[in-house]
PDB file of C-alpha atoms in Angstrom:
ATOM      1  CA  MET A  28      81.779  62.879 -17.556  1.00  0.00           C
ATOM      2  CA  THR A  29      82.236  62.984 -21.147  1.00  0.00           C
ATOM      3  CA  GLN A  30      83.463  59.788 -22.370  1.00  0.00           C
ATOM      4  CA  SER A  31      85.940  59.163 -25.403  1.00  0.00           C
ATOM      5  CA  HIS A  32      84.497  57.264 -28.667  1.00  0.00           C
ATOM      6  CA  PRO A  33      85.133  57.188 -32.170  1.00  0.00           C
ATOM      7  CA  ARG A  34      84.814  59.636 -34.321  1.00  0.00           C
ATOM      8  CA  ILE A  35      82.040  59.439 -37.051  1.00  0.00           C
ATOM      9  CA  SER A  36      82.724  59.745 -40.560  1.00  0.00           C
ATOM     10  CA  LYS A  37      80.445  57.799 -43.115  1.00  0.00           C
ATOM     11  CA  ALA A  38      77.191  58.615 -43.479  1.00  0.00           C
ATOM     12  CA  VAL A  39      74.741  55.764 -45.325  1.00  0.00           C
ATOM     13  CA  ILE A  40      71.607  56.603 -47.388  1.00  0.00           C
ATOM     14  CA  PRO A  41      68.995  54.180 -47.963  1.00  0.00           C
ATOM     15  CA  ALA A  42      67.323  54.534 -51.435  1.00  0.00           C
ATOM     16  CA  ALA A  43      66.057  51.400 -53.179  1.00  0.00           C
ATOM     17  CA  GLY A  44      62.874  51.680 -52.282  1.00  0.00           C
ATOM     18  CA  LEU A  45      60.088  51.601 -55.298  1.00  0.00           C
ATOM     19  CA  GLY A  46      58.696  55.005 -54.603  1.00  0.00           C
ATOM     20  CA  THR A  47      54.873  53.234 -55.366  1.00  0.00           C
ATOM     21  CA  ARG A  48      53.234  56.236 -53.814  1.00  0.00           C
ATOM     22  CA  PHE A  49      54.678  58.398 -56.845  1.00  0.00           C
ATOM     23  CA  LEU A  50      53.387  56.297 -59.274  1.00  0.00           C
ATOM     24  CA  PRO A  51      53.368  56.940 -62.160  1.00  0.00           C
ATOM     25  CA  ALA A  52      56.472  59.831 -61.904  1.00  0.00           C
ATOM     26  CA  THR A  53      58.608  56.970 -60.519  1.00  0.00           C
ATOM     27  CA  LYS A  54      57.669  54.733 -63.041  1.00  0.00           C
ATOM     28  CA  ALA A  55      60.928  55.481 -64.891  1.00  0.00           C
ATOM     29  CA  THR A  56      62.441  58.012 -62.018  1.00  0.00           C
ATOM     30  CA  PRO A  57      64.014  57.032 -58.945  1.00  0.00           C
ATOM     31  CA  LYS A  58      61.413  59.130 -56.455  1.00  0.00           C
ATOM     32  CA  GLU A  59      64.764  60.433 -54.666  1.00  0.00           C
ATOM     33  CA  MET A  60      65.722  62.143 -57.961  1.00  0.00           C
ATOM     34  CA  LEU A  61      62.110  64.000 -57.295  1.00  0.00           C
ATOM     35  CA  PRO A  62      62.477  68.150 -57.995  1.00  0.00           C
ATOM     36  CA  VAL A  63      62.379  69.638 -54.093  1.00  0.00           C
ATOM     37  CA  VAL A  64      62.140  73.537 -55.801  1.00  0.00           C
ATOM     38  CA  ASP A  65      65.111  72.745 -58.531  1.00  0.00           C
ATOM     39  CA  LYS A  66      67.198  69.925 -56.633  1.00  0.00           C
ATOM     40  CA  PRO A  67      66.787  66.427 -56.086  1.00  0.00           C
ATOM     41  CA  ALA A  68      65.938  65.492 -52.965  1.00  0.00           C
ATOM     42  CA  ILE A  69      68.828  63.583 -52.543  1.00  0.00           C
ATOM     43  CA  GLN A  70      70.632  66.455 -52.705  1.00  0.00           C
ATOM     44  CA  TYR A  71      69.430  67.856 -49.658  1.00  0.00           C
ATOM     45  CA  VAL A  72      70.236  64.713 -47.709  1.00  0.00           C
ATOM     46  CA  VAL A  73      73.493  64.790 -48.812  1.00  0.00           C
ATOM     47  CA  GLU A  74      74.378  68.079 -48.613  1.00  0.00           C
ATOM     48  CA  GLU A  75      73.261  67.206 -44.623  1.00  0.00           C
ATOM     49  CA  ALA A  76      75.454  65.037 -44.199  1.00  0.00           C
ATOM     50  CA  VAL A  77      78.182  66.777 -45.190  1.00  0.00           C
ATOM     51  CA  SER A  78      77.475  69.504 -43.330  1.00  0.00           C
ATOM     52  CA  ALA A  79      77.604  67.530 -40.079  1.00  0.00           C
ATOM     53  CA  GLY A  80      81.159  66.555 -40.787  1.00  0.00           C
ATOM     54  CA  LEU A  81      80.585  63.222 -43.319  1.00  0.00           C
ATOM     55  CA  ASP A  82      82.185  63.499 -46.843  1.00  0.00           C
ATOM     56  CA  ASP A  83      82.210  59.950 -47.129  1.00  0.00           C
ATOM     57  CA  VAL A  84      78.576  58.574 -48.264  1.00  0.00           C
ATOM     58  CA  LEU A  85      77.431  55.258 -49.227  1.00  0.00           C
ATOM     59  CA  MET A  86      74.021  55.159 -51.111  1.00  0.00           C
ATOM     60  CA  ILE A  87      72.135  51.886 -51.289  1.00  0.00           C
ATOM     61  CA  THR A  88      70.757  51.189 -54.348  1.00  0.00           C
ATOM     62  CA  GLY A  89      68.325  48.820 -56.266  1.00  0.00           C
ATOM     63  CA  ARG A  90      67.406  48.514 -59.838  1.00  0.00           C
ATOM     64  CA  ASN A  91      66.320  51.988 -62.290  1.00  0.00           C
ATOM     65  CA  LYS A  92      68.337  53.936 -59.519  1.00  0.00           C
ATOM     66  CA  ARG A  93      71.311  54.674 -61.860  1.00  0.00           C
ATOM     67  CA  PRO A  94      70.305  58.425 -62.238  1.00  0.00           C
ATOM     68  CA  LEU A  95      71.484  59.016 -58.413  1.00  0.00           C
ATOM     69  CA  GLU A  96      74.931  57.402 -59.476  1.00  0.00           C
ATOM     70  CA  ASP A  97      74.467  60.186 -62.578  1.00  0.00           C
ATOM     71  CA  HIS A  98      73.911  63.249 -60.707  1.00  0.00           C
ATOM     72  CA  PHE A  99      76.701  62.918 -58.297  1.00  0.00           C
ATOM     73  CA  ASP A 100      79.076  62.138 -61.238  1.00  0.00           C
ATOM     74  CA  ARG A 101      80.340  64.720 -63.545  1.00  0.00           C
ATOM     75  CA  ASN A 102      78.652  65.751 -66.655  1.00  0.00           C
ATOM     76  CA  TYR A 103      81.621  66.963 -68.653  1.00  0.00           C
ATOM     77  CA  GLU A 104      79.645  67.392 -71.801  1.00  0.00           C
ATOM     78  CA  LEU A 105      76.810  69.392 -70.293  1.00  0.00           C
ATOM     79  CA  GLU A 106      79.895  71.213 -67.986  1.00  0.00           C
ATOM     80  CA  SER A 107      81.546  72.451 -71.562  1.00  0.00           C
ATOM     81  CA  ALA A 108      78.473  73.440 -72.677  1.00  0.00           C
ATOM     82  CA  LEU A 109      77.960  75.974 -70.617  1.00  0.00           C
ATOM     83  CA  GLN A 110      81.308  76.905 -70.459  1.00  0.00           C
ATOM     84  CA  LYS A 111      81.178  78.056 -74.002  1.00  0.00           C
ATOM     85  CA  LYS A 112      78.141  79.666 -73.063  1.00  0.00           C
ATOM     86  CA  GLY A 113      79.837  81.990 -70.330  1.00  0.00           C
ATOM     87  CA  ASP A 114      77.114  80.397 -67.909  1.00  0.00           C
ATOM     88  CA  ALA A 115      78.975  80.482 -64.916  1.00  0.00           C
ATOM     89  CA  GLU A 116      75.915  80.147 -62.466  1.00  0.00           C
ATOM     90  CA  ARG A 117      74.756  77.158 -63.895  1.00  0.00           C
ATOM     91  CA  LEU A 118      77.703  75.708 -64.389  1.00  0.00           C
ATOM     92  CA  ALA A 119      78.464  76.142 -60.533  1.00  0.00           C
ATOM     93  CA  LYS A 120      75.329  74.553 -59.812  1.00  0.00           C
ATOM     94  CA  VAL A 121      76.133  71.222 -62.044  1.00  0.00           C
ATOM     95  CA  GLN A 122      79.274  70.881 -60.506  1.00  0.00           C
ATOM     96  CA  GLU A 123      77.776  71.290 -56.871  1.00  0.00           C
ATOM     97  CA  SER A 124      76.714  67.808 -56.766  1.00  0.00           C
ATOM     98  CA  SER A 125      79.906  65.970 -58.109  1.00  0.00           C
ATOM     99  CA  ASP A 126      82.263  68.189 -55.943  1.00  0.00           C
ATOM    100  CA  LEU A 127      79.688  67.267 -52.532  1.00  0.00           C
ATOM    101  CA  ALA A 128      81.626  63.890 -51.202  1.00  0.00           C
ATOM    102  CA  THR A 129      83.241  61.383 -51.998  1.00  0.00           C
ATOM    103  CA  MET A 130      80.192  58.551 -52.855  1.00  0.00           C
ATOM    104  CA  HIS A 131      80.017  55.100 -53.050  1.00  0.00           C
ATOM    105  CA  TYR A 132      77.436  52.649 -53.765  1.00  0.00           C
ATOM    106  CA  VAL A 133      75.874  48.851 -53.319  1.00  0.00           C
ATOM    107  CA  ARG A 134      73.054  47.538 -54.533  1.00  0.00           C
ATOM    108  CA  GLN A 135      70.737  45.859 -51.972  1.00  0.00           C
ATOM    109  CA  GLY A 136      68.952  43.444 -54.401  1.00  0.00           C
ATOM    110  CA  ASP A 137      66.730  41.731 -52.555  1.00  0.00           C
ATOM    111  CA  PRO A 138      64.495  44.746 -50.845  1.00  0.00           C
ATOM    112  CA  ARG A 139      63.909  43.443 -47.493  1.00  0.00           C
ATOM    113  CA  GLY A 140      63.457  46.226 -45.639  1.00  0.00           C
ATOM    114  CA  LEU A 141      65.282  48.950 -43.817  1.00  0.00           C
ATOM    115  CA  GLY A 142      67.089  47.029 -41.529  1.00  0.00           C
ATOM    116  CA  HIS A 143      68.444  44.580 -44.335  1.00  0.00           C
ATOM    117  CA  ALA A 144      69.077  47.712 -46.420  1.00  0.00           C
ATOM    118  CA  VAL A 145      71.599  49.011 -43.463  1.00  0.00           C
ATOM    119  CA  LEU A 146      73.375  45.879 -43.199  1.00  0.00           C
ATOM    120  CA  CYS A 147      74.087  45.980 -46.779  1.00  0.00           C
ATOM    121  CA  ALA A 148      76.402  48.864 -45.337  1.00  0.00           C
ATOM    122  CA  ALA A 149      78.588  46.458 -43.332  1.00  0.00           C
ATOM    123  CA  PRO A 150      81.296  45.735 -45.389  1.00  0.00           C
ATOM    124  CA  HIS A 151      81.964  49.239 -46.115  1.00  0.00           C
ATOM    125  CA  VAL A 152      81.385  50.773 -42.332  1.00  0.00           C
ATOM    126  CA  GLY A 153      83.520  48.020 -40.984  1.00  0.00           C
ATOM    127  CA  ASN A 154      84.042  48.233 -37.124  1.00  0.00           C
ATOM    128  CA  GLU A 155      82.565  51.844 -36.986  1.00  0.00           C
ATOM    129  CA  PRO A 156      80.040  54.120 -35.492  1.00  0.00           C
ATOM    130  CA  PHE A 157      78.521  55.565 -38.646  1.00  0.00           C
ATOM    131  CA  ALA A 158      75.190  57.804 -39.642  1.00  0.00           C
ATOM    132  CA  VAL A 159      71.989  56.856 -41.344  1.00  0.00           C
ATOM    133  CA  LEU A 160      69.737  59.255 -43.258  1.00  0.00           C
ATOM    134  CA  LEU A 161      66.776  58.460 -44.983  1.00  0.00           C
ATOM    135  CA  GLY A 162      65.606  60.425 -47.949  1.00  0.00           C
ATOM    136  CA  ASP A 163      62.096  61.079 -47.101  1.00  0.00           C
ATOM    137  CA  ASP A 164      63.075  63.274 -44.422  1.00  0.00           C
ATOM    138  CA  LEU A 165      64.423  66.252 -45.288  1.00  0.00           C
ATOM    139  CA  ILE A 166      65.578  68.867 -42.189  1.00  0.00           C
ATOM    140  CA  ASP A 167      65.999  72.541 -42.859  1.00  0.00           C
ATOM    141  CA  PRO A 168      70.377  73.064 -42.309  1.00  0.00           C
ATOM    142  CA  ARG A 169      69.216  76.054 -39.909  1.00  0.00           C
ATOM    143  CA  ASP A 170      68.276  72.909 -37.737  1.00  0.00           C
ATOM    144  CA  PRO A 171      71.626  71.077 -37.275  1.00  0.00           C
ATOM    145  CA  LEU A 172      69.598  68.280 -35.939  1.00  0.00           C
ATOM    146  CA  LEU A 173      72.289  65.601 -37.440  1.00  0.00           C
ATOM    147  CA  HIS A 174      75.526  67.530 -35.653  1.00  0.00           C
ATOM    148  CA  ARG A 175      73.619  67.165 -32.280  1.00  0.00           C
ATOM    149  CA  MET A 176      73.043  63.406 -32.832  1.00  0.00           C
ATOM    150  CA  ILE A 177      76.864  63.143 -33.223  1.00  0.00           C
ATOM    151  CA  GLU A 178      77.279  65.299 -30.104  1.00  0.00           C
ATOM    152  CA  VAL A 179      75.378  62.856 -28.564  1.00  0.00           C
ATOM    153  CA  GLN A 180      76.715  59.851 -29.486  1.00  0.00           C
ATOM    154  CA  GLU A 181      80.023  61.233 -28.792  1.00  0.00           C
ATOM    155  CA  GLN A 182      79.413  61.840 -25.498  1.00  0.00           C
ATOM    156  CA  TYR A 183      77.404  58.523 -24.496  1.00  0.00           C
ATOM    157  CA  GLY A 184      78.412  55.901 -26.982  1.00  0.00           C
ATOM    158  CA  GLY A 185      76.046  53.548 -28.253  1.00  0.00           C
ATOM    159  CA  SER A 186      73.315  54.657 -30.602  1.00  0.00           C
ATOM    160  CA  VAL A 187      70.874  57.546 -30.927  1.00  0.00           C
ATOM    161  CA  VAL A 188      67.798  58.104 -33.192  1.00  0.00           C
ATOM    162  CA  ALA A 189      65.995  61.051 -33.777  1.00  0.00           C
ATOM    163  CA  LEU A 190      62.840  61.694 -32.196  1.00  0.00           C
ATOM    164  CA  MET A 191      59.846  63.785 -32.738  1.00  0.00           C
ATOM    165  CA  GLU A 192      56.299  64.211 -30.595  1.00  0.00           C
ATOM    166  CA  VAL A 193      53.721  63.333 -32.891  1.00  0.00           C
ATOM    167  CA  ALA A 194      49.639  63.356 -32.143  1.00  0.00           C
ATOM    168  CA  PRO A 195      48.498  60.244 -30.698  1.00  0.00           C
ATOM    169  CA  GLU A 196      46.666  59.344 -33.219  1.00  0.00           C
ATOM    170  CA  GLN A 197      49.320  59.248 -35.568  1.00  0.00           C
ATOM    171  CA  ILE A 198      51.894  57.260 -33.958  1.00  0.00           C
ATOM    172  CA  HIS A 199      50.799  53.875 -35.726  1.00  0.00           C
ATOM    173  CA  LEU A 200      52.545  55.321 -38.660  1.00  0.00           C
ATOM    174  CA  TYR A 201      56.070  55.521 -36.953  1.00  0.00           C
ATOM    175  CA  GLY A 202      58.237  53.721 -35.046  1.00  0.00           C
ATOM    176  CA  CYS A 203      57.613  54.794 -31.745  1.00  0.00           C
ATOM    177  CA  ALA A 204      59.977  55.192 -28.218  1.00  0.00           C
ATOM    178  CA  ALA A 205      59.554  54.180 -24.590  1.00  0.00           C
ATOM    179  CA  VAL A 206      61.813  57.038 -22.994  1.00  0.00           C
ATOM    180  CA  GLU A 207      63.268  58.373 -20.055  1.00  0.00           C
ATOM    181  CA  GLU A 208      64.770  61.447 -19.051  1.00  0.00           C
ATOM    182  CA  THR A 209      68.093  62.771 -18.913  1.00  0.00           C
ATOM    183  CA  GLU A 210      70.405  66.035 -17.560  1.00  0.00           C
ATOM    184  CA  ASP A 211      70.018  67.394 -21.373  1.00  0.00           C
ATOM    185  CA  SER A 212      66.500  68.792 -21.633  1.00  0.00           C
ATOM    186  CA  ASP A 213      66.628  67.541 -25.781  1.00  0.00           C
ATOM    187  CA  VAL A 214      67.675  63.999 -25.019  1.00  0.00           C
ATOM    188  CA  VAL A 215      66.085  60.791 -23.602  1.00  0.00           C
ATOM    189  CA  LYS A 216      67.324  57.648 -23.299  1.00  0.00           C
ATOM    190  CA  VAL A 217      65.532  54.912 -24.818  1.00  0.00           C
ATOM    191  CA  SER A 218      63.949  51.831 -23.087  1.00  0.00           C
ATOM    192  CA  GLY A 219      62.093  50.522 -25.801  1.00  0.00           C
ATOM    193  CA  LEU A 220      61.264  50.490 -29.596  1.00  0.00           C
ATOM    194  CA  VAL A 221      57.954  49.226 -31.326  1.00  0.00           C
ATOM    195  CA  GLU A 222      57.323  49.688 -35.270  1.00  0.00           C
ATOM    196  CA  LYS A 223      54.186  51.106 -36.122  1.00  0.00           C
ATOM    197  CA  PRO A 224      52.197  50.462 -33.139  1.00  0.00           C
ATOM    198  CA  ASP A 225      48.279  50.843 -32.407  1.00  0.00           C
ATOM    199  CA  PRO A 226      47.540  54.250 -30.317  1.00  0.00           C
ATOM    200  CA  ALA A 227      46.678  52.207 -27.929  1.00  0.00           C
ATOM    201  CA  ASP A 228      49.442  50.001 -27.033  1.00  0.00           C
ATOM    202  CA  ALA A 229      52.134  53.131 -28.130  1.00  0.00           C
ATOM    203  CA  PRO A 230      54.481  53.571 -25.131  1.00  0.00           C
ATOM    204  CA  SER A 231      54.789  56.906 -25.780  1.00  0.00           C
ATOM    205  CA  ASN A 232      54.252  59.750 -28.725  1.00  0.00           C
ATOM    206  CA  TYR A 233      57.670  59.869 -29.363  1.00  0.00           C
ATOM    207  CA  ALA A 234      57.978  58.922 -33.384  1.00  0.00           C
ATOM    208  CA  ILE A 235      61.235  57.714 -35.139  1.00  0.00           C
ATOM    209  CA  ILE A 236      62.167  60.189 -37.742  1.00  0.00           C
ATOM    210  CA  GLY A 237      64.604  59.265 -40.329  1.00  0.00           C
ATOM    211  CA  ARG A 238      68.018  60.257 -38.657  1.00  0.00           C
ATOM    212  CA  TYR A 239      70.389  57.261 -36.548  1.00  0.00           C
ATOM    213  CA  VAL A 240      73.882  56.810 -35.197  1.00  0.00           C
ATOM    214  CA  LEU A 241      74.361  53.910 -35.049  1.00  0.00           C
ATOM    215  CA  ASP A 242      76.719  51.274 -33.115  1.00  0.00           C
ATOM    216  CA  PRO A 243      78.279  48.637 -35.317  1.00  0.00           C
ATOM    217  CA  HIS A 244      77.349  45.983 -33.260  1.00  0.00           C
ATOM    218  CA  VAL A 245      73.647  46.438 -35.181  1.00  0.00           C
ATOM    219  CA  PHE A 246      75.121  44.674 -37.675  1.00  0.00           C
ATOM    220  CA  ASP A 247      75.579  41.498 -35.929  1.00  0.00           C
ATOM    221  CA  ILE A 248      72.253  41.960 -34.941  1.00  0.00           C
ATOM    222  CA  LEU A 249      70.443  42.350 -38.000  1.00  0.00           C
ATOM    223  CA  ARG A 250      72.239  38.985 -39.338  1.00  0.00           C
ATOM    224  CA  GLN A 251      70.429  37.532 -37.044  1.00  0.00           C
ATOM    225  CA  THR A 252      66.772  39.363 -37.108  1.00  0.00           C
ATOM    226  CA  GLU A 253      64.099  37.938 -38.152  1.00  0.00           C
ATOM    227  CA  PRO A 254      61.358  39.185 -40.759  1.00  0.00           C
ATOM    228  CA  GLY A 255      59.268  41.476 -38.691  1.00  0.00           C
ATOM    229  CA  ARG A 256      56.201  43.848 -39.417  1.00  0.00           C
ATOM    230  CA  GLY A 257      55.296  43.972 -42.897  1.00  0.00           C
ATOM    231  CA  GLY A 258      57.961  40.508 -43.821  1.00  0.00           C
ATOM    232  CA  GLU A 259      60.895  43.308 -43.558  1.00  0.00           C
ATOM    233  CA  ILE A 260      63.938  42.718 -41.643  1.00  0.00           C
ATOM    234  CA  GLN A 261      63.372  46.088 -38.980  1.00  0.00           C
ATOM    235  CA  LEU A 262      66.322  48.422 -38.054  1.00  0.00           C
ATOM    236  CA  THR A 263      64.045  48.882 -34.786  1.00  0.00           C
ATOM    237  CA  ASP A 264      63.786  45.437 -33.966  1.00  0.00           C
ATOM    238  CA  ALA A 265      67.272  45.412 -33.358  1.00  0.00           C
ATOM    239  CA  LEU A 266      67.512  49.171 -32.107  1.00  0.00           C
ATOM    240  CA  GLN A 267      65.065  47.054 -29.622  1.00  0.00           C
ATOM    241  CA  GLN A 268      67.827  44.737 -28.768  1.00  0.00           C
ATOM    242  CA  LEU A 269      70.202  47.097 -28.225  1.00  0.00           C
ATOM    243  CA  ALA A 270      68.131  49.228 -26.030  1.00  0.00           C
ATOM    244  CA  GLU A 271      67.584  46.014 -23.245  1.00  0.00           C
ATOM    245  CA  ASP A 272      71.253  45.315 -23.493  1.00  0.00           C
ATOM    246  CA  GLU A 273      73.323  47.653 -22.950  1.00  0.00           C
ATOM    247  CA  LYS A 274      76.511  45.559 -23.043  1.00  0.00           C
ATOM    248  CA  VAL A 275      76.095  44.507 -26.542  1.00  0.00           C
ATOM    249  CA  GLY A 276      76.415  47.865 -28.344  1.00  0.00           C
ATOM    250  CA  GLY A 277      76.003  50.510 -25.822  1.00  0.00           C
ATOM    251  CA  PRO A 278      72.648  52.301 -24.711  1.00  0.00           C
ATOM    252  CA  VAL A 279      70.633  54.126 -27.023  1.00  0.00           C
ATOM    253  CA  HIS A 280      69.593  57.465 -26.655  1.00  0.00           C
ATOM    254  CA  GLY A 281      66.969  60.111 -28.772  1.00  0.00           C
ATOM    255  CA  VAL A 282      67.488  63.652 -29.207  1.00  0.00           C
ATOM    256  CA  VAL A 283      64.371  64.980 -29.282  1.00  0.00           C
ATOM    257  CA  PHE A 284      63.755  67.240 -32.541  1.00  0.00           C
ATOM    258  CA  LYS A 285      61.683  70.292 -32.218  1.00  0.00           C
ATOM    259  CA  GLY A 286      62.948  71.964 -35.897  1.00  0.00           C
ATOM    260  CA  ARG A 287      61.892  72.365 -39.062  1.00  0.00           C
ATOM    261  CA  ARG A 288      61.443  69.189 -41.125  1.00  0.00           C
ATOM    262  CA  TYR A 289      60.289  68.280 -44.484  1.00  0.00           C
ATOM    263  CA  ASP A 290      58.540  64.864 -45.469  1.00  0.00           C
ATOM    264  CA  THR A 291      58.629  64.525 -49.062  1.00  0.00           C
ATOM    265  CA  GLY A 292      57.822  60.467 -48.493  1.00  0.00           C
ATOM    266  CA  ASP A 293      53.782  61.420 -48.932  1.00  0.00           C
ATOM    267  CA  ARG A 294      52.589  63.269 -52.033  1.00  0.00           C
ATOM    268  CA  GLY A 295      50.598  65.846 -49.602  1.00  0.00           C
ATOM    269  CA  ASP A 296      53.466  66.566 -47.558  1.00  0.00           C
ATOM    270  CA  TYR A 297      56.042  66.721 -50.595  1.00  0.00           C
ATOM    271  CA  LEU A 298      53.879  69.561 -52.369  1.00  0.00           C
ATOM    272  CA  ARG A 299      53.674  71.476 -48.940  1.00  0.00           C
ATOM    273  CA  ALA A 300      57.802  70.978 -48.614  1.00  0.00           C
ATOM    274  CA  ILE A 301      58.289  72.418 -52.151  1.00  0.00           C
ATOM    275  CA  VAL A 302      55.931  75.575 -51.582  1.00  0.00           C
ATOM    276  CA  ARG A 303      57.538  76.358 -47.874  1.00  0.00           C
ATOM    277  CA  LEU A 304      60.918  76.536 -49.305  1.00  0.00           C
ATOM    278  CA  ALA A 305      60.106  78.242 -52.465  1.00  0.00           C
ATOM    279  CA  CYS A 306      58.603  80.480 -50.068  1.00  0.00           C
ATOM    280  CA  GLU A 307      61.992  81.410 -48.528  1.00  0.00           C
ATOM    281  CA  ARG A 308      63.964  81.244 -50.980  1.00  0.00           C
ATOM    282  CA  GLU A 309      65.618  84.826 -51.666  1.00  0.00           C
ATOM    283  CA  ASP A 310      65.121  84.830 -55.684  1.00  0.00           C
ATOM    284  CA  LEU A 311      62.163  82.751 -55.903  1.00  0.00           C
ATOM    285  CA  GLY A 312      60.015  83.900 -52.879  1.00  0.00           C
ATOM    286  CA  PRO A 313      59.237  87.729 -53.308  1.00  0.00           C
ATOM    287  CA  ASP A 314      57.101  86.855 -56.503  1.00  0.00           C
ATOM    288  CA  PHE A 315      56.119  83.380 -55.189  1.00  0.00           C
ATOM    289  CA  ARG A 316      55.054  84.767 -51.934  1.00  0.00           C
ATOM    290  CA  THR A 317      52.771  87.105 -53.749  1.00  0.00           C
ATOM    291  CA  TRP A 318      51.403  85.045 -56.243  1.00  0.00           C
ATOM    292  CA  LEU A 319      50.233  82.960 -53.433  1.00  0.00           C
ATOM    293  CA  ARG A 320      48.773  85.303 -51.137  1.00  0.00           C
ATOM    294  CA  SER A 321      46.371  86.117 -54.713  1.00  0.00           C
ATOM    295  CA  TYR A 322      45.720  82.520 -55.192  1.00  0.00           C
ATOM    296  CA  VAL A 323      44.646  81.667 -52.453  1.00  0.00           C
ATOM    297  CA  THR A 324      42.663  84.943 -51.706  1.00  0.00           C
ATOM    298  CA  GLU A 325      40.893  84.148 -55.055  1.00  0.00           C
ATOM    299  CA  GLU A 326      40.011  80.432 -53.968  1.00  0.00           C
ATOM    300  CA  MET A 327      38.878  81.338 -50.470  1.00  0.00           C
TER     301      MET A 327
END
């Protein structure tokens, strides 16, 4: 039977990382602002939250992240210049990011891991379930993962994580979930989680990817969570406690995602994401695909 749970209205986007894998490009530019074709990666993430009905967005930032705030703010000088030129198309693109959502910002200060970043959202979120979207994972808008996760949370309560099957030799790169089947083919119940296990110790090949819908009880657990792997406060450790004791904050379920995901946190995957998205653009795709075929043929 479908249960009634509070409606989710807020999204939290941790964006305080240093982006060391993309140095020197990220020495003075936040990695979230690196362009994926002609939009910064972070805008895709905010657009995803808004398309799922979450237009109250809190971004967890850090030092040197001011460009994130500027991007989602108005730029009156630029808008005025485009208006004078009669460039309505580019004006609309500039205004789009500032009109997307109601944006809020808080600084993490001390980068102590994803769990600590989520905890920074507690005063803003309050006693409501909320979504967390990690900026390195871009989900194709044709595959509405977050919308499905919200549906599952509204049905079962508790928390919901996004899962994806990966090759066993890749599971050490992710948080990993032990799961039980449910009546829904794309939904599993999570009975345990472990952060970046050795392949031999992994309970499954279900990897946690960067989307969560969390019960607010997770804040109480995070406040008591000791630093784990890498000396950081791990969100996975807090979710493990929720999975072990449903009385604390409800069960933990997983939505198994089989759609299109673009990983921009790795340099190679970032380049592949740009190529894939550019190929699918109506304005860029035809010419770009022709050039790409020619280039590959010549190189082969």
